[in-house]
Amino acid sequence: MSAQDFLVELGTEELPPKALATLSEAFLTGIQKGLQAAGLSYASSRYYAAPRRLAVQVLGLQTQQADRSVNLDGPPRQAAFDADGNPTQAALGFARKCGVDISEIDQSGQKLRYSQTITGKPTVSLLPTIVADSLTDLPIPKRMRWGVRKDEFVRPTQWLVMLFGEQVVDCVLLAQRAGRESRGHRFHYPHNVRINSPASYADDLRKAYVLADFADRRELIRKRVDELAAQQMGKAIVPPALLDEVASLVEWPVPLVCSFEERFLEVPQEALITTMQDNQKYFCLLDAAGKLLPRFITVANIESRDPRQIVEGNEKVVRPRLTDAEFFFNQDKRQPLESFNHRLQNVVFQAQLGTVYDKAQRVSKLAAFIAARIGGNVENAARAGLLSKCDLATEMVGEFPEMQGIAGYYYALHHGEPADIAQALNEQYMPRGAGAELPQTLTGAAVAIADKLDTLTGIFGIGMLPTGSKDPYALRRAALGVLRILIDKQLDLDLTETVAFAVSLYGAKVEAAALADQVLEFVFDRLRARYEDEGVDVASYLAVRALTPGSALDFDQRVQAVQAFRRLPEAEALAAVNKRVSNLLGKADGAVATTVEPKYFDNAHEFSLYSAIQQADHAVQPMAQARQYNEALARLAALREPVDAFFEAVMVNAEDANVRANRYALLARLRGLFLGVADISVLG
């Protein structure tokens, strides 16, 4: 079957830069789905995206739908006709469904049947609907109207190109009649551009100073920015999101180096970087030591004959923003950091839980409690906790919210606070996301854990639990942050007593009954998702969860040991045995004896198992105490042979009550050995 190339380009006013890539991908996906639903095959497809256009190119598209046969079965013959041979309502209804007269229905078989061959439609007749449906389904939160038209789109449309082969697809979409005329660069080529064929689309526009390929434009910017940075003896900061946004703002990118006064480098570089990236879409430069250079790179949308004018214009624009940052920084430094706590006494953390200052006081006490248990400096942790929220009341953070924690770090250093206290003011918010950086100092770790546990305890204490996708206080992220700090930094903290202390700090503001258990369950439940992401079997997690360890580090060490144990050849059999033993002990009459009496043994295999258990107990206890769980489970794996022999030769539920009770006690000893690490019966 013959094939032709297809192109659709919708020209608009400037599209939202942060949504350009998403809209383009969705446009392509919608057309692909439409072609698939119509049964039209093609060789390849791709999208193009620039600030004023969305386009999709499909190569080798089938020119006509294939013919297809439709066979519909109706009611049985005996139900389709009455005794006189007249069609019943069932037969007539089937005919109506098929859109034909009853005489056109095949009545030769046991059932009525209607067969029809549907001739395939020309592809060109289907394309307008496919494109229109794709445009309708684009993920546009808020559509707009323009002029007196009722059409709605993310931005006003200006032109439409639709070509199938070399022919224009005749249609009107979003108030634009399709043609073959696109438009070039606003300034370099402010004319219509004739698209000769779908395959020549990118080349035709390139001649008109438009790089229609989003990926090519993005790569050109990245490469040129890196080259210019190297010429300035620096390295550019190129966040992927910023690179995408800049690539969505220009049709013909021309990166240029600009500068600012060195005096601004006295301001925390994070504030300068934030304002230049977020507000001006500039790429900042760092030296080899990671310090900000008084240079930045802007990406112009024009190849100017006098680029110096563009450079000076950008330098003029950025100067007031940097001056603002400088002013706020100098204003804040005029008073001690702790003095900002007074302002926080009037800032509500949560209506039922008090002010942000109240929270800082709780975090201070909780951080000291934690520091004492992880080997940190108790006094510094308490001090860092007290100062932890001060920068929220500063002018700097008021203007640049992203500076919370970072501003506190600089102000603390300025006022002579110890380095670890200053660092903790920034580290309290770590990790800021999945896989993000963790606190480097023990003081920072103590404050970060305290801050998150205080929030968890307080919000749970007033009954505002996260539900479904709603988690306004980011409690899931807080819980995961606590776990990551404790496990990845190898900090052995008993969360059971820590959460209980956190609850006590709230006093009567929270419902304390069962609150600690509720928080602990929520925190440890988050580990399941962590292990699933790491490829750890859920059963390994459940085997440890059954023992409810209070330390996240201890929990992780046990899980890793169980995961390793599962790879041993003895694991499956011993898991099954533990499950069997657990079921037997669960059905025991009364309490199971805590001691085993060898005098009641009447089978050699009982003696063998008892001896093996004693030897294993002697070897495993010091291992478990030292948290050498891998070694402990590996040693317990040696019990498989005597255990198998015992169950093959011994009837546990003996008629003699003493013998039966003694065998239960023996099995309880066996199970107790494994429970020292995990409940491996869950693995069976």
XYZ file of C-alpha atoms in Angstrom:
684
model
C 0.000 0.000 0.000
C 1.345 3.470 -0.872
C 2.533 5.921 1.764
C 3.130 9.669 2.059
C 4.698 11.944 4.665
C 2.450 14.092 6.848
C 3.111 17.394 8.620
C 0.973 19.557 10.870
C 2.214 22.824 12.361
C 0.039 25.062 14.511
C 1.385 28.599 14.791
C 0.482 30.649 17.862
C 1.467 33.591 19.981
C 4.341 32.760 22.359
C 3.522 29.556 24.226
C 4.136 29.102 27.984
C 7.836 28.136 28.111
C 7.559 25.762 31.054
C 4.801 23.826 29.291
C 6.217 23.746 25.753
C 7.895 20.334 25.933
C 4.871 18.775 27.650
C 2.443 20.191 25.093
C 4.587 19.000 22.193
C 4.915 15.466 23.519
C 1.176 15.327 24.215
C 0.415 16.608 20.693
C 2.527 13.807 19.199
C 1.018 11.174 21.506
C -2.521 12.258 20.593
C -1.839 11.987 16.863
C -0.163 8.601 17.305
C -3.228 7.344 19.172
C -5.550 8.720 16.494
C -3.612 7.017 13.693
C -3.571 3.753 15.608
C -7.320 3.922 16.258
C -7.903 4.538 12.538
C -5.748 1.523 11.646
C -3.180 3.637 9.800
C 0.420 2.454 9.864
C 3.485 4.695 9.486
C 7.270 4.411 9.489
C 8.179 7.001 12.163
C 6.909 10.101 13.899
C 8.352 12.983 15.902
C 7.443 16.399 17.259
C 8.926 19.853 16.753
C 8.483 22.667 19.257
C 9.454 26.330 19.326
C 8.065 29.362 21.168
C 5.468 30.094 18.463
C 4.719 26.668 17.044
C 3.771 23.062 17.791
C 4.393 20.580 15.003
C 4.243 16.840 14.331
C 5.887 15.071 11.417
C 4.841 11.527 10.412
C 6.935 9.758 7.776
C 5.681 6.930 5.581
C 2.005 7.267 6.538
C -0.401 4.879 4.828
C -2.518 6.769 2.276
C -5.709 4.717 2.721
C -7.314 2.591 5.364
C -7.429 -1.097 4.518
C -10.828 -2.597 3.742
C -12.252 -4.586 6.617
C -14.999 -7.150 7.064
C -17.611 -6.951 9.801
C -19.523 -10.084 10.854
C -22.319 -9.702 13.391
C -24.193 -12.659 14.860
C -27.844 -12.197 15.752
C -30.478 -14.281 17.576
C -30.956 -18.042 16.851
C -33.304 -18.884 13.946
C -35.965 -20.332 16.229
C -36.089 -17.064 18.170
C -35.935 -14.915 15.044
C -39.094 -16.222 13.369
C -42.482 -17.289 14.645
C -44.422 -20.398 13.603
C -45.705 -18.648 10.490
C -42.190 -17.682 9.404
C -42.634 -14.001 10.240
C -39.672 -12.166 11.810
C -39.952 -11.584 15.524
C -39.012 -8.395 17.325
C -35.603 -9.967 18.064
C -34.914 -10.361 14.330
C -36.223 -6.916 13.471
C -34.175 -5.353 16.268
C -31.021 -7.058 14.970
C -31.703 -5.719 11.468
C -32.177 -2.207 12.828
C -28.916 -2.529 14.734
C -27.137 -3.440 11.513
C -28.859 -0.592 9.661
C -30.392 -2.819 6.969
C -33.691 -4.483 6.096
C -34.384 -7.998 7.419
C -34.172 -9.317 3.860
C -30.472 -8.434 3.759
C -29.691 -10.590 6.799
C -28.140 -14.026 6.203
C -30.697 -16.588 7.507
C -28.987 -19.770 6.339
C -27.213 -20.676 9.555
C -28.339 -21.561 13.066
C -28.098 -17.862 13.905
C -28.887 -14.789 11.916
C -25.732 -13.188 10.564
C -24.926 -9.911 8.904
C -21.676 -9.585 6.955
C -20.413 -6.364 5.500
C -17.200 -5.216 3.857
C -16.288 -1.675 4.889
C -14.187 0.163 2.385
C -11.245 1.986 3.908
C -11.331 5.777 3.860
C -8.581 7.935 2.367
C -6.139 9.010 5.071
C -6.398 12.639 4.033
C -10.076 12.664 5.021
C -9.268 11.346 8.511
C -6.367 13.642 9.371
C -8.369 16.783 10.321
C -10.339 14.910 12.956
C -7.240 13.160 14.307
C -5.383 16.463 14.655
C -8.412 18.256 16.147
C -8.910 15.525 18.754
C -5.233 15.669 19.703
C -5.377 19.443 20.168
C -8.529 19.132 22.266
C -6.846 16.588 24.548
C -3.715 18.646 25.220
C -3.037 19.111 28.963
C -3.942 22.799 29.145
C -5.070 23.850 32.661
C -6.677 27.078 31.488
C -7.652 27.817 27.894
C -8.221 31.283 26.487
C -10.377 32.914 23.822
C -9.307 35.734 21.524
C -11.191 38.218 19.417
C -14.857 37.387 18.912
C -14.219 33.690 18.282
C -15.451 30.864 20.441
C -12.361 28.752 19.790
C -10.222 28.110 22.855
C -6.532 27.264 23.111
C -3.566 27.918 25.363
C -2.629 30.956 23.227
C -4.227 32.703 20.221
C -3.506 30.826 16.993
C -1.954 32.575 13.972
C -1.501 30.014 11.187
C -1.883 26.338 10.343
C 0.210 24.134 8.068
C -1.126 20.686 7.130
C 0.544 18.749 4.333
C 0.028 15.173 3.240
C 2.715 14.517 0.721
C 3.008 17.751 -1.215
C -0.720 18.490 -1.001
C -2.434 20.740 1.538
C -5.019 19.015 3.746
C -8.055 21.230 3.320
C -9.551 22.002 6.735
C -10.088 24.699 9.362
C -8.866 24.162 12.920
C -8.927 26.681 15.773
C -10.029 29.438 13.375
C -7.107 28.823 10.996
C -7.425 27.448 7.466
C -4.701 24.979 6.631
C -2.073 25.949 4.096
C 1.612 25.455 3.412
C 2.788 28.888 4.655
C 4.615 28.968 7.985
C 6.361 31.988 9.494
C 10.001 32.760 10.105
C 11.846 34.512 12.937
C 10.070 37.644 14.168
C 13.064 39.901 13.407
C 15.523 38.022 11.209
C 12.867 36.782 8.768
C 9.476 38.409 9.418
C 7.903 36.789 6.361
C 5.924 33.717 5.438
C 7.917 30.548 4.822
C 6.763 28.084 2.200
C 7.027 24.492 3.416
C 7.825 22.466 0.310
C 7.142 19.059 1.826
C 6.780 17.459 5.276
C 10.321 16.091 5.078
C 11.821 19.526 4.337
C 10.075 21.237 7.282
C 13.083 21.683 9.577
C 15.396 22.814 6.759
C 12.854 25.283 5.382
C 12.480 26.921 8.790
C 16.215 26.909 9.502
C 16.669 29.114 6.430
C 14.197 31.500 8.087
C 16.225 31.603 11.339
C 14.011 29.169 13.240
C 15.443 26.041 14.860
C 12.224 24.057 15.124
C 13.799 20.985 16.748
C 13.533 21.450 20.524
C 16.272 18.905 21.292
C 18.697 20.469 18.789
C 18.018 23.923 20.175
C 18.537 22.705 23.725
C 21.801 20.981 22.865
C 23.110 24.003 20.962
C 22.476 26.204 24.004
C 24.096 23.739 26.408
C 27.179 23.306 24.257
C 27.667 27.011 23.613
C 27.111 27.931 27.280
C 29.783 25.420 28.317
C 32.189 26.821 25.732
C 31.661 30.415 26.876
C 32.025 29.392 30.534
C 35.347 27.716 29.781
C 36.560 30.885 28.052
C 35.792 32.739 31.304
C 37.793 30.142 33.290
C 34.616 28.925 34.934
C 31.916 26.284 34.867
C 28.289 27.101 34.110
C 25.431 26.061 36.380
C 22.968 24.498 33.950
C 19.913 23.066 35.761
C 17.951 20.847 33.317
C 14.683 22.687 34.044
C 16.279 26.065 33.325
C 17.847 24.750 30.123
C 14.450 23.466 28.985
C 12.815 26.790 29.788
C 15.434 28.853 27.968
C 15.218 26.538 24.948
C 11.461 27.202 24.998
C 11.950 30.973 24.950
C 14.088 31.337 21.819
C 13.842 30.318 18.174
C 17.402 31.261 17.215
C 19.549 31.012 20.386
C 22.629 33.204 20.740
C 24.345 32.868 24.172
C 26.303 35.924 25.342
C 28.555 36.576 28.345
C 27.580 39.436 30.678
C 29.021 40.670 33.973
C 28.073 42.405 37.220
C 30.003 44.357 39.848
C 32.273 42.291 42.106
C 30.921 44.034 45.204
C 27.769 41.919 44.889
C 29.862 38.829 45.649
C 29.718 39.879 49.325
C 26.083 38.747 49.242
C 25.458 34.983 49.748
C 25.974 33.520 46.306
C 22.866 31.368 46.640
C 20.729 34.523 46.676
C 22.470 35.896 43.597
C 22.148 32.604 41.761
C 18.487 32.306 42.712
C 17.529 35.727 41.409
C 19.557 35.376 38.202
C 18.191 31.910 37.423
C 14.573 32.287 38.512
C 13.874 35.866 37.503
C 16.218 36.471 34.566
C 16.786 32.940 33.201
C 20.562 33.423 33.226
C 23.241 30.750 33.530
C 25.615 31.574 36.400
C 29.338 30.769 36.410
C 31.436 29.230 39.189
C 35.210 29.106 39.530
C 37.205 25.937 40.216
C 36.542 26.294 43.959
C 32.780 26.531 43.452
C 32.643 30.274 44.114
C 30.405 32.505 42.023
C 32.143 34.519 39.325
C 30.940 38.063 38.481
C 29.784 36.730 35.120
C 26.616 35.202 33.734
C 25.392 33.986 30.364
C 22.181 35.167 28.774
C 20.625 33.591 25.694
C 19.392 36.127 23.165
C 16.783 35.329 20.521
C 18.539 37.387 17.890
C 21.913 37.450 16.196
C 22.669 41.137 16.667
C 25.151 43.123 14.616
C 26.031 44.882 17.873
C 25.782 42.228 20.656
C 27.277 44.659 23.150
C 23.926 46.440 23.316
C 22.209 43.198 24.341
C 24.922 42.546 26.931
C 24.633 46.031 28.413
C 20.852 45.781 28.464
C 20.960 42.562 30.489
C 23.587 43.973 32.840
C 21.362 46.985 33.405
C 18.338 44.796 34.136
C 20.080 42.486 36.607
C 21.739 45.268 38.641
C 18.578 46.355 40.562
C 17.822 42.747 41.517
C 21.319 42.188 42.846
C 21.125 45.526 44.645
C 17.923 44.386 46.348
C 19.623 41.200 47.531
C 22.570 43.241 48.797
C 20.260 45.627 50.659
C 18.304 42.840 52.375
C 21.500 41.059 53.368
C 23.020 44.188 54.917
C 19.774 45.062 56.698
C 19.462 41.631 58.270
C 23.064 41.629 59.499
C 22.424 44.694 61.646
C 20.770 42.656 64.400
C 21.676 39.339 66.038
C 20.091 36.307 64.439
C 18.389 35.257 67.684
C 16.508 38.558 67.821
C 14.380 37.456 64.871
C 12.753 34.885 67.161
C 10.706 37.725 68.645
C 8.984 38.228 65.293
C 8.229 34.517 65.121
C 6.174 34.752 68.297
C 3.491 36.313 66.112
C 3.813 33.847 63.221
C 1.483 30.843 63.433
C 2.968 27.411 62.715
C -0.443 25.746 63.001
C -3.482 27.207 64.693
C -3.808 24.381 67.251
C -0.069 23.874 67.741
C 1.088 27.436 68.375
C 3.638 29.716 66.775
C 6.823 29.097 64.836
C 8.718 30.264 67.933
C 6.985 27.543 69.965
C 8.126 25.042 67.359
C 11.730 26.283 67.564
C 11.726 25.772 71.320
C 10.440 22.211 70.933
C 12.952 21.470 68.193
C 15.717 22.790 70.463
C 14.838 20.382 73.283
C 14.259 17.455 70.939
C 17.508 18.090 69.047
C 19.433 18.050 72.321
C 17.724 14.773 73.268
C 18.712 13.253 69.922
C 22.273 14.604 69.938
C 22.935 12.949 73.274
C 22.038 9.578 71.744
C 23.906 9.831 68.429
C 27.183 11.181 69.796
C 26.570 14.833 68.937
C 27.166 18.039 70.871
C 24.093 18.498 73.064
C 24.566 22.231 73.723
C 25.183 23.045 70.067
C 22.175 21.007 68.983
C 19.969 22.875 71.456
C 21.326 26.219 70.271
C 20.880 25.312 66.602
C 17.312 24.219 67.294
C 16.533 27.533 68.974
C 17.942 29.473 66.000
C 16.545 27.104 63.390
C 13.583 29.234 62.290
C 15.012 32.723 62.852
C 15.835 33.401 59.224
C 12.168 32.932 58.293
C 11.611 36.421 59.734
C 14.488 38.040 57.817
C 14.153 40.378 54.855
C 16.303 38.067 52.742
C 14.020 35.044 53.105
C 10.979 37.274 52.727
C 12.241 38.251 49.273
C 13.868 34.925 48.394
C 11.950 32.056 50.086
C 14.427 29.556 48.607
C 17.050 31.042 50.955
C 15.510 29.635 54.141
C 18.216 27.799 56.027
C 20.924 29.164 53.732
C 20.382 32.732 54.975
C 20.445 31.473 58.541
C 23.803 29.814 57.864
C 25.399 33.067 56.685
C 23.889 35.180 59.463
C 24.989 32.686 62.122
C 28.572 32.774 60.831
C 28.468 36.572 60.696
C 27.453 36.744 64.354
C 30.116 34.290 65.505
C 28.106 31.122 66.047
C 30.136 27.844 65.916
C 30.476 26.388 62.429
C 28.390 23.280 63.117
C 25.523 25.400 64.486
C 25.587 27.609 61.394
C 25.691 24.585 59.130
C 22.822 22.947 61.010
C 20.544 25.883 60.187
C 20.767 24.885 56.529
C 20.982 21.133 57.115
C 17.718 21.091 59.081
C 15.809 20.999 55.761
C 17.823 18.096 54.375
C 17.158 15.936 52.514
C 15.195 18.373 50.378
C 13.953 15.621 48.082
C 14.402 12.003 47.045
C 18.106 11.246 46.764
C 19.058 14.770 47.838
C 22.013 15.699 50.047
C 22.007 14.662 53.719
C 23.307 16.645 56.732
C 27.075 16.432 57.105
C 27.257 17.360 60.796
C 25.795 15.499 63.761
C 24.327 18.798 64.955
C 22.608 19.236 61.611
C 21.367 15.640 61.656
C 19.941 16.095 65.171
C 18.086 19.292 64.214
C 16.841 17.832 60.919
C 15.432 14.751 62.653
C 13.960 16.850 65.468
C 12.256 19.266 63.080
C 10.658 16.455 61.081
C 9.569 14.407 64.095
C 8.101 17.507 65.740
C 5.990 18.174 62.647
C 4.905 14.536 62.379
C 3.983 14.339 66.047
C 2.104 17.632 66.111
C 0.096 17.143 62.927
C -0.770 13.550 63.829
C -1.622 14.747 67.338
C -4.423 16.974 66.020
C -5.729 14.289 63.686
C -4.626 15.790 60.374
C -3.351 12.559 58.840
C -2.386 12.493 55.154
C -5.059 10.872 52.998
C -4.613 9.668 49.436
C -2.654 12.241 47.482
C -3.344 14.986 50.053
C -0.385 15.653 52.324
C -0.274 19.423 52.934
C 2.417 19.203 55.616
C 4.598 16.800 53.564
C 4.504 14.217 56.341
C 5.485 11.347 54.041
C 8.562 13.238 52.908
C 9.398 14.086 56.527
C 9.203 10.440 57.558
C 11.357 9.333 54.630
C 13.841 12.073 55.484
C 14.191 10.809 59.060
C 14.744 7.268 57.824
C 17.314 8.293 55.210
C 19.350 10.301 57.721
C 19.379 7.510 60.286
C 20.087 4.655 57.870
C 22.430 6.286 55.370
C 24.459 8.045 58.074
C 24.467 4.917 60.277
C 22.938 6.680 63.293
C 21.550 4.305 65.915
C 18.620 6.196 67.424
C 15.762 4.548 69.284
C 12.757 6.159 67.630
C 10.388 4.669 70.184
C 11.743 6.752 73.069
C 12.480 9.731 70.794
C 8.910 9.975 69.519
C 7.594 9.522 73.057
C 9.731 12.497 74.124
C 8.475 14.519 71.142
C 4.884 13.816 72.219
C 5.632 14.972 75.762
C 6.923 18.329 74.495
C 3.485 19.191 73.097
C 1.768 18.677 76.455
C -1.989 19.193 76.305
C -1.941 20.505 72.709
C -2.194 16.975 71.313
C -4.129 13.801 72.029
C -1.271 11.791 73.524
C -3.056 8.432 73.825
C -1.547 6.021 71.305
C -0.042 8.975 69.405
C 3.543 7.708 69.617
C 2.534 4.294 68.252
C 0.627 5.955 65.428
C 3.625 8.084 64.424
C 6.042 5.153 64.632
C 3.794 2.984 62.488
C 3.571 5.738 59.879
C 7.349 6.225 59.835
C 8.252 2.550 59.555
C 5.551 1.974 56.948
C 7.494 4.367 54.701
C 10.382 1.888 54.712
C 8.345 -0.493 52.598
C 8.324 1.917 49.661
C 12.051 2.591 50.138
C 12.861 -1.109 49.953
C 10.615 -1.655 46.942
C 12.524 1.105 45.139
C 15.802 -0.618 46.065
C 14.607 -3.995 44.802
C 14.368 -5.577 48.265
C 11.630 -8.205 48.569
C 8.575 -7.059 50.501
C 8.685 -10.335 52.438
C 12.109 -9.380 53.847
C 10.647 -6.106 55.103
C 7.607 -7.841 56.609
C 9.815 -10.417 58.356
C 11.509 -7.597 60.274
C 8.413 -5.435 60.622
C 6.814 -8.232 62.629
C 9.391 -7.628 65.393
C 8.837 -3.812 65.437
C 12.444 -2.719 66.075
C 12.660 0.827 67.392
C 15.857 1.781 65.560
C 15.692 2.492 61.833
C 19.361 1.498 61.467
C 18.749 -1.793 63.300
C 15.670 -2.365 61.131
C 17.714 -1.900 57.964
C 20.527 -4.161 59.138
C 18.024 -6.935 59.841
C 16.316 -6.487 56.458
C 19.620 -6.700 54.610
C 20.460 -9.857 56.564
C 17.107 -11.467 55.718
C 17.560 -10.531 52.071
C 20.960 -12.274 52.069
C 19.518 -15.279 53.965
C 16.853 -15.765 51.294
C 19.580 -16.554 48.776
C 20.851 -19.508 50.851
C 19.760 -23.009 49.744
C 18.419 -23.749 53.249
C 16.246 -20.612 53.402
C 13.041 -21.936 51.837
C 12.905 -25.078 53.989
C 13.702 -23.217 57.223
C 11.091 -20.548 56.434
C 8.493 -23.271 55.936
C 9.551 -24.934 59.201
C 9.251 -21.633 61.079
C 5.778 -21.158 59.660
C 4.807 -24.665 60.747
C 6.276 -24.106 64.216
C 4.480 -20.776 64.524
C 1.160 -22.451 63.689
C 1.797 -25.268 66.175
C 2.713 -22.899 68.994
C -0.328 -20.789 68.226
C -2.558 -23.813 68.847
C -0.813 -24.904 72.059
C -3.008 -25.302 75.147
C -1.867 -22.762 77.730
C 1.540 -21.185 78.019
C 4.508 -22.950 76.427
C 7.245 -23.912 78.883
C 10.373 -21.747 78.795
C 12.764 -24.613 79.600
C 13.377 -27.916 77.846
C 13.629 -31.105 79.947
C 15.830 -33.730 78.206
C 14.401 -36.408 80.503
C 11.213 -36.373 78.447
C 13.005 -37.109 75.166
C 12.180 -40.534 73.773
C 13.713 -40.140 70.316
C 17.323 -39.704 69.262
C 16.357 -36.906 66.869
C 15.046 -34.876 69.792
C 18.464 -35.075 71.414
C 20.140 -34.121 68.128
C 17.925 -31.069 67.613
C 18.269 -29.997 71.240
C 22.055 -30.220 71.009
C 22.092 -28.290 67.710
C 19.865 -25.569 69.196
C 22.125 -25.188 72.234
C 25.220 -24.884 70.067
C 23.518 -22.413 67.753
C 22.230 -20.372 70.703
C 25.746 -20.148 72.146
C 27.133 -19.001 68.784
C 24.320 -16.693 67.676
C 23.624 -14.686 70.832
C 26.852 -12.652 70.712
C 26.347 -12.165 66.973
C 22.848 -10.791 67.469
C 24.023 -8.513 70.279
C 26.734 -7.170 67.967
C 24.110 -6.832 65.197
C 25.990 -9.273 63.014
C 22.695 -10.433 61.600
C 24.103 -11.831 58.362
C 26.446 -14.096 60.273
C 23.694 -15.079 62.720
C 21.266 -16.220 60.016
C 24.042 -17.979 58.119
C 24.862 -19.926 61.317
C 21.180 -20.748 61.898
C 20.954 -22.124 58.362
C 23.004 -25.085 59.645
C 19.937 -26.171 61.675
C 18.131 -27.373 58.578
C 19.398 -30.975 58.751
C 18.528 -31.696 62.425
C 15.214 -29.830 62.010
C 14.226 -31.875 58.948
C 15.214 -35.097 60.728
C 13.177 -34.125 63.788
C 9.962 -33.515 61.875
C 10.381 -36.712 59.851
C 10.808 -38.913 62.950
C 8.949 -37.149 65.760
C 5.230 -36.605 66.342
C 5.013 -33.246 68.104
C 1.505 -33.775 69.495
C 2.366 -36.880 71.501
C -0.284 -38.501 73.699
C 1.808 -38.000 76.826
C 1.153 -34.446 78.021
C 4.652 -33.985 79.446
C 6.339 -35.206 76.287
C 4.079 -33.020 74.169
C 4.724 -29.923 76.324
C 8.465 -30.571 76.207
C 8.443 -30.791 72.418
C 6.547 -27.510 72.242
C 9.196 -25.947 74.483
C 11.920 -27.309 72.179
C 10.244 -25.794 69.124
C 9.764 -22.490 70.966
C 13.536 -22.428 71.569
C 14.094 -23.074 67.876
C 11.750 -20.282 66.837
C 13.220 -17.922 69.414
C 16.635 -18.248 67.791
C 15.308 -16.940 64.477
C 13.153 -14.280 66.115
C 16.363 -12.791 67.450
C 16.821 -11.490 63.899
C 13.479 -11.666 62.089
C 10.272 -13.633 61.767
C 11.302 -15.729 58.787
C 8.013 -17.622 58.918
C 6.746 -14.702 56.818
C 9.022 -15.952 54.021
C 7.377 -19.382 53.928
